[in-house]
PDB file of C-alpha atoms and ligand atoms in Angstrom:
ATOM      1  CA  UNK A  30     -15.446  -9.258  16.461  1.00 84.00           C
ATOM      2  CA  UNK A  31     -13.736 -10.702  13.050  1.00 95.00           C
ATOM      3  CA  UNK A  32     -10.439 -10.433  12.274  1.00 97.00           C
ATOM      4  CA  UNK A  33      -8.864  -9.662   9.361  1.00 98.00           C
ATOM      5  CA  UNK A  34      -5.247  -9.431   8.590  1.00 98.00           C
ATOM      6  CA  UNK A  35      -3.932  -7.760   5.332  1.00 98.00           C
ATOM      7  CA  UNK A  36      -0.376  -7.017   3.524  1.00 98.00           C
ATOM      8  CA  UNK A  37       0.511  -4.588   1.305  1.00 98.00           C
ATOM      9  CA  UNK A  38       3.369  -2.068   0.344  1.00 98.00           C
ATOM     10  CA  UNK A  39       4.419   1.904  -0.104  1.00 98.00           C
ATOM     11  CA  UNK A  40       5.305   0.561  -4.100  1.00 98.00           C
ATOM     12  CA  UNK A  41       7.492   3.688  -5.075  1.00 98.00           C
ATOM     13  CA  UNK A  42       9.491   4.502  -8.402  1.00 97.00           C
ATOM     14  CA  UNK A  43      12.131   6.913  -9.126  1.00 95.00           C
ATOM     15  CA  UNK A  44      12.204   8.605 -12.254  1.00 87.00           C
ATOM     16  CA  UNK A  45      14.667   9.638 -14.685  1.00 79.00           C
ATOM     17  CA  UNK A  46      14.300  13.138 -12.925  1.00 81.00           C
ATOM     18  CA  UNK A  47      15.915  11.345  -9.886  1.00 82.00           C
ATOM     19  CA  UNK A  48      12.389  12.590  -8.144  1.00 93.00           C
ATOM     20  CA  UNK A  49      10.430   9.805  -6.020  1.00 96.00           C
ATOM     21  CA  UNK A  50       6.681   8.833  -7.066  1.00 98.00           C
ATOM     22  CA  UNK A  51       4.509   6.802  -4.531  1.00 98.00           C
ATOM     23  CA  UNK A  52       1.452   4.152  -6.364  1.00 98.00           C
ATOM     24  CA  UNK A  53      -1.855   4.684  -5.031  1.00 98.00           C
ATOM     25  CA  UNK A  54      -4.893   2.977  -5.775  1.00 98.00           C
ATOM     26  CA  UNK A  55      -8.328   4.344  -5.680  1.00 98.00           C
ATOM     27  CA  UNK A  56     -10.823   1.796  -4.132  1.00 97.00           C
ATOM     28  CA  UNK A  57     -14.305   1.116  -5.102  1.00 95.00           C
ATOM     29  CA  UNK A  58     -15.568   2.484  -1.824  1.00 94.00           C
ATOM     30  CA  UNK A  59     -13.625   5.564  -2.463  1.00 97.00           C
ATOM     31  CA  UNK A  60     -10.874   5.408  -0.330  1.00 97.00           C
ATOM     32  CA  UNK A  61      -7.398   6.240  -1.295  1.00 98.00           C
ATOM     33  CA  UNK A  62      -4.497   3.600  -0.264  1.00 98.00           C
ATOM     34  CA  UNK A  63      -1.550   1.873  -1.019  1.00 98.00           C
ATOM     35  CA  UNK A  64      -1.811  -1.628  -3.219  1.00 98.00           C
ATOM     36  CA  UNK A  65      -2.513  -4.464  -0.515  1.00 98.00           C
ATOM     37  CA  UNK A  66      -5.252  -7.361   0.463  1.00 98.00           C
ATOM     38  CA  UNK A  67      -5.562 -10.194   2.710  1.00 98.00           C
ATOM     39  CA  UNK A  68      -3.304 -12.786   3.615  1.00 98.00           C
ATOM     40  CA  UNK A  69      -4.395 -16.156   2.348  1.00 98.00           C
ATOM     41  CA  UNK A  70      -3.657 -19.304   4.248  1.00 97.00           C
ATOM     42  CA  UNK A  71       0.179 -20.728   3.577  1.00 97.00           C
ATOM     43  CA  UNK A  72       1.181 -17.304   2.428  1.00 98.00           C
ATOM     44  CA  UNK A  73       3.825 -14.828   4.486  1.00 98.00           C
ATOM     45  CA  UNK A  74       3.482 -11.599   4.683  1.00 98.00           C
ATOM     46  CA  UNK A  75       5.832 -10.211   2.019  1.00 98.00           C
ATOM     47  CA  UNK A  76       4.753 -13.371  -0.218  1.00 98.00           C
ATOM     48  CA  UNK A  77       0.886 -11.952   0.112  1.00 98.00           C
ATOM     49  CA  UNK A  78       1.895  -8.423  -0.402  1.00 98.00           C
ATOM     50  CA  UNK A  79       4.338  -9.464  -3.248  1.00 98.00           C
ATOM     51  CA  UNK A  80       0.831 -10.859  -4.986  1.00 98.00           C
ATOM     52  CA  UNK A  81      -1.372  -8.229  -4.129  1.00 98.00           C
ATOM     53  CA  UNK A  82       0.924  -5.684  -5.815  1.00 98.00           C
ATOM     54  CA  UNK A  83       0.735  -8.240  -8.839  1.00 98.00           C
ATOM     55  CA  UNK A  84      -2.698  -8.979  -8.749  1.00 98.00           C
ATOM     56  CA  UNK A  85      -3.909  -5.271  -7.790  1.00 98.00           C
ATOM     57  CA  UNK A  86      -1.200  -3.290 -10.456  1.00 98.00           C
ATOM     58  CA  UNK A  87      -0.409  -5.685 -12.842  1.00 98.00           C
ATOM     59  CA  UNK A  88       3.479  -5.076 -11.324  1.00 98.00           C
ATOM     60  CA  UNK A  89       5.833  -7.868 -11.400  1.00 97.00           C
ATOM     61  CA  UNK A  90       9.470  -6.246 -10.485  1.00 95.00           C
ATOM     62  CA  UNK A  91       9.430  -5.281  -7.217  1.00 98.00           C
ATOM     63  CA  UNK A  92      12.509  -5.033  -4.779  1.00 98.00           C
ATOM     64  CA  UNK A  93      11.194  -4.966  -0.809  1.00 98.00           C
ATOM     65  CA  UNK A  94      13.202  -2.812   1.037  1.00 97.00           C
ATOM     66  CA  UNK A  95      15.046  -4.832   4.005  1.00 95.00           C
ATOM     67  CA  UNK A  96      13.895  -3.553   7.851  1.00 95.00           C
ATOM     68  CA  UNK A  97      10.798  -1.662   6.692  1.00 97.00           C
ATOM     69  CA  UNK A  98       7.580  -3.226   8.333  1.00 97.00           C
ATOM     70  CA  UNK A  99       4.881  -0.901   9.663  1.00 98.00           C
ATOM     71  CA  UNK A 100       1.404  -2.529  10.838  1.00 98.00           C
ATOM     72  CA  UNK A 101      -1.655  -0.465  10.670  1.00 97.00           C
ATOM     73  CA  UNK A 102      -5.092  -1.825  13.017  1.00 97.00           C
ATOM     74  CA  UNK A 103      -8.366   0.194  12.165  1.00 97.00           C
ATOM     75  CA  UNK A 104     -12.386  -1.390  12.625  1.00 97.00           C
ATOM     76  CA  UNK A 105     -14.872  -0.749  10.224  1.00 96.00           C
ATOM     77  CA  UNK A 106     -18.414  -1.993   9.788  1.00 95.00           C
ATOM     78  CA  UNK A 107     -19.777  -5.214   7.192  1.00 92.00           C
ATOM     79  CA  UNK A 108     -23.148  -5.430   7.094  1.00 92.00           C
ATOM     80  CA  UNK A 109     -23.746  -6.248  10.981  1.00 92.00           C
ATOM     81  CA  UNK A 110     -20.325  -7.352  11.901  1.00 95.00           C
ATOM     82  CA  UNK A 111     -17.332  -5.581  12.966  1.00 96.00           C
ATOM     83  CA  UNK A 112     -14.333  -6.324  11.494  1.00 97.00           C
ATOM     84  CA  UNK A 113     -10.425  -5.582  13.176  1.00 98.00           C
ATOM     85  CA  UNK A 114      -8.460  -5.192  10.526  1.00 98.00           C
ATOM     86  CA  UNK A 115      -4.686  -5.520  10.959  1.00 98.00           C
ATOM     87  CA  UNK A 116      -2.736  -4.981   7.819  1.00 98.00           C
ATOM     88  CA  UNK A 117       1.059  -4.605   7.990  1.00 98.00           C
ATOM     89  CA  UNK A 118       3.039  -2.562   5.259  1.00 98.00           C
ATOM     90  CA  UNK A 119       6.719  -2.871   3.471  1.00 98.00           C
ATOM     91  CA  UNK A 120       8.351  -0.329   1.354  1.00 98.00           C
ATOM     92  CA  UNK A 121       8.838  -1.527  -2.554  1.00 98.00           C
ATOM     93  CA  UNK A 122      10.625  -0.639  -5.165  1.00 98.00           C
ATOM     94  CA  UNK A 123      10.007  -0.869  -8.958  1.00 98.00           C
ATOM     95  CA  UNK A 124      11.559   0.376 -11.995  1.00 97.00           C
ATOM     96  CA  UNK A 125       7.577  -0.737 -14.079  1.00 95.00           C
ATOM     97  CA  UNK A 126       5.713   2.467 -13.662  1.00 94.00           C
ATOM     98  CA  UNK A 127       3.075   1.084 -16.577  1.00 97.00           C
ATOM     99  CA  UNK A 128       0.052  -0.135 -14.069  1.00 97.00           C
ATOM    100  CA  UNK A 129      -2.708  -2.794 -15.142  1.00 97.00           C
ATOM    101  CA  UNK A 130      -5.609  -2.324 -12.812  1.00 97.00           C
ATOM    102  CA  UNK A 131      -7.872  -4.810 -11.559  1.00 94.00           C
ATOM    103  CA  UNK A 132     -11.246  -4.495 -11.071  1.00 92.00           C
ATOM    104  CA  UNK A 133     -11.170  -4.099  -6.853  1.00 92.00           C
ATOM    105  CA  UNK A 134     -10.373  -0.304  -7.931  1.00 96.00           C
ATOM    106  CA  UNK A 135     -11.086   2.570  -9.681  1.00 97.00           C
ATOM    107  CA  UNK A 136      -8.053   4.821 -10.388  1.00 98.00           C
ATOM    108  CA  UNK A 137      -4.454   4.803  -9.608  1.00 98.00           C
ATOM    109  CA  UNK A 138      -1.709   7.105  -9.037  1.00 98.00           C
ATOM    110  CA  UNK A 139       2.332   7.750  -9.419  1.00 98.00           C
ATOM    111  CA  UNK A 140       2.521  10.765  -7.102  1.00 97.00           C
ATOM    112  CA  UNK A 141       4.874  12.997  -5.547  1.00 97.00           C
ATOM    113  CA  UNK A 142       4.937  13.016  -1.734  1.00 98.00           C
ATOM    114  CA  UNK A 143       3.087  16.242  -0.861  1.00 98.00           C
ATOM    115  CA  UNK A 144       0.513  15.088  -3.079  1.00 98.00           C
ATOM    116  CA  UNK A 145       0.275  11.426  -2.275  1.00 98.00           C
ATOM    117  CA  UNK A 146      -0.050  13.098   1.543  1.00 98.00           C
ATOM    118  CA  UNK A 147      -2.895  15.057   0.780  1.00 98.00           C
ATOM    119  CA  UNK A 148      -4.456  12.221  -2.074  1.00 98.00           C
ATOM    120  CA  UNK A 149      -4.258   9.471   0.927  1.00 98.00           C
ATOM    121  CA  UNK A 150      -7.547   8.962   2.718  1.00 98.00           C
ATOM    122  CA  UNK A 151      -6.730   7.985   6.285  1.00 98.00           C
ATOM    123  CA  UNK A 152      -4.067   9.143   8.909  1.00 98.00           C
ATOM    124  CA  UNK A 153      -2.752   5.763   9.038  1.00 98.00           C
ATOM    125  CA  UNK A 154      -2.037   5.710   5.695  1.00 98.00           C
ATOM    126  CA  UNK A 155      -0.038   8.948   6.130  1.00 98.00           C
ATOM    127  CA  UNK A 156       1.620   7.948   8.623  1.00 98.00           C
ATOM    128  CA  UNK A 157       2.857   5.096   7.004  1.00 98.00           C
ATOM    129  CA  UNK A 158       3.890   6.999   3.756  1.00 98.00           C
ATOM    130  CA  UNK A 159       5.837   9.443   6.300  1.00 98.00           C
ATOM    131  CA  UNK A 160       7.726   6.759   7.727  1.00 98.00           C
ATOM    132  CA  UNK A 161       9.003   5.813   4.419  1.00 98.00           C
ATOM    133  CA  UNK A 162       9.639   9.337   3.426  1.00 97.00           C
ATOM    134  CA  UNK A 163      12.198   9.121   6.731  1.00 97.00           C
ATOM    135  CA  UNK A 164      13.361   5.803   5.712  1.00 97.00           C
ATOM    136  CA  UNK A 165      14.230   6.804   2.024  1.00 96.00           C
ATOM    137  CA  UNK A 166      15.536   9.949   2.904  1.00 94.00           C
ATOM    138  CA  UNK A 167      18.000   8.517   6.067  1.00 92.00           C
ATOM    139  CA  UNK A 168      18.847   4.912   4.182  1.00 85.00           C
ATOM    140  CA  UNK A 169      18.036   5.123   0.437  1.00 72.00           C
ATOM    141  CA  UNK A 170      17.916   8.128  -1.854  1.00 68.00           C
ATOM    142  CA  UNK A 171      21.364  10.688  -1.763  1.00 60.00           C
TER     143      UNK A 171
HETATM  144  P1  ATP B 205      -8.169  -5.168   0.854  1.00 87.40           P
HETATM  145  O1  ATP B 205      -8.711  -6.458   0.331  1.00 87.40           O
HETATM  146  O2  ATP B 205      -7.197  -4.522  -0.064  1.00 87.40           O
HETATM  147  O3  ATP B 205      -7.605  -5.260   2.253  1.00 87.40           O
HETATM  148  P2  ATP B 205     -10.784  -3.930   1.219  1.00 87.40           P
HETATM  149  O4  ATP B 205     -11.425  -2.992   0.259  1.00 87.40           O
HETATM  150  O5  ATP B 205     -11.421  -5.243   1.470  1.00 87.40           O
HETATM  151  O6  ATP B 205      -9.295  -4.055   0.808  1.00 87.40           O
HETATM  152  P3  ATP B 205     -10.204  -1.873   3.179  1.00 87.40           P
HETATM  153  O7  ATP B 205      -9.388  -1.052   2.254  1.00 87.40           O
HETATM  154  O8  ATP B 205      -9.591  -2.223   4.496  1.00 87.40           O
HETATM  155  O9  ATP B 205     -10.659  -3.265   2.612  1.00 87.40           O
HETATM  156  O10 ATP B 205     -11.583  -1.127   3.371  1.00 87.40           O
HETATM  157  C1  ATP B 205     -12.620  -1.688   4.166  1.00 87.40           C
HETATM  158  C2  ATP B 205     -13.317  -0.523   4.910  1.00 87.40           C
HETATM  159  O11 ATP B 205     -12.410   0.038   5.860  1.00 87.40           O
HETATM  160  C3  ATP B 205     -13.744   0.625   3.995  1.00 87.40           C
HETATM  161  O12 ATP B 205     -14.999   1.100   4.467  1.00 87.40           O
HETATM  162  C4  ATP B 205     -12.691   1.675   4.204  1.00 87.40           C
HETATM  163  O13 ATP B 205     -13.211   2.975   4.018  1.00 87.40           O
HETATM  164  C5  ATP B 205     -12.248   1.429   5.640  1.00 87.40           C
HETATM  165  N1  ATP B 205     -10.817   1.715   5.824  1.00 87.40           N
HETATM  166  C6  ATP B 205      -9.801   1.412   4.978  1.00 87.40           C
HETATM  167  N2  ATP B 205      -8.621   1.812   5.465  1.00 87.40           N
HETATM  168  C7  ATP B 205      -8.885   2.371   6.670  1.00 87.40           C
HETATM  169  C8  ATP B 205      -8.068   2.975   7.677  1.00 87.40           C
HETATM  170  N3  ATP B 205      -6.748   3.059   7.519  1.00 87.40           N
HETATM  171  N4  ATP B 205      -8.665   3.442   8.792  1.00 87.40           N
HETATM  172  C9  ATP B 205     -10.006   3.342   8.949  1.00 87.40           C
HETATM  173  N5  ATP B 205     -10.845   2.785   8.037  1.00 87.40           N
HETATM  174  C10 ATP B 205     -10.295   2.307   6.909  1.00 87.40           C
END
């Protein structure tokens, strides 16, 4: 089996409302999913998510959120091989809510929470956006 290890990031924005909006980004195989990609040799984890958001939303400002780290593992099929994908996910904030899409996807997002829940594709992708409901809600917002 491959292995393939990703980073990426819950980017969220609060607007002048006060009210939280989570990024998503539509991929090309029609998935729904927060900004992230692989980790390239040399690179750390935040310094690979850091560029994906970049590369992926065309955002620059982000602040990473200290102690929030989630890792996601899930298989799926290319061409004959299996692939294990590991991809491990911070919380970031950004006050640029204009996005700049690349061409690895098809659409993006700013949603609210109930609808970024129901807009996200996979479980482990909710999960993760649940877990930084908790963590804004216990560390972050008032
Ligand atoms: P990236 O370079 O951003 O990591 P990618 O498009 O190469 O993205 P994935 O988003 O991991 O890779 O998608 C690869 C395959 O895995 C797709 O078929 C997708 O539907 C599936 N997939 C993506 N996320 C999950 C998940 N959380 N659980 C199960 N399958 C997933």
């Amino acid at each position: 089996m491959l292995l393939e290890r990703s980073a990426g990031a819950v980017v969220f924005s609060i607007k002048y409302s006060g009210n939280v909006f989570f990024l998503l980004l539509r991929y090309s195989a029609g998935h729904w999913d927060f900004p992230k990609g692989n980790i390239e040799d040399g690179e750390d984890e935040v310094q690979a998510a850091c560029r994906e958001i970049r590369e992926e939303t065309g955002i620059e400002n982000v602040v990473f959120l200290e102690g929030f780290n989630k890792k996601v593992e899930y298989n799926y099929r290319r061409h004959r091989n299996v692939i294990h994908k590991e991809v491990v996910f911070f919380l970031a904030k950004t006050d640029s809510q204009r996005v700049i899409l690349s061409n690895e996807h098809i659409a993006y997002s700013w949603t609210d929470f109930d609808s970024a829940l129901a807009k996200l594709t996979y479980m482990t992708a909710k999960d993760i956006l649940v877990k930084a409901q908790d963590y804004l809600k216990s560390r972050y917002i008032k």
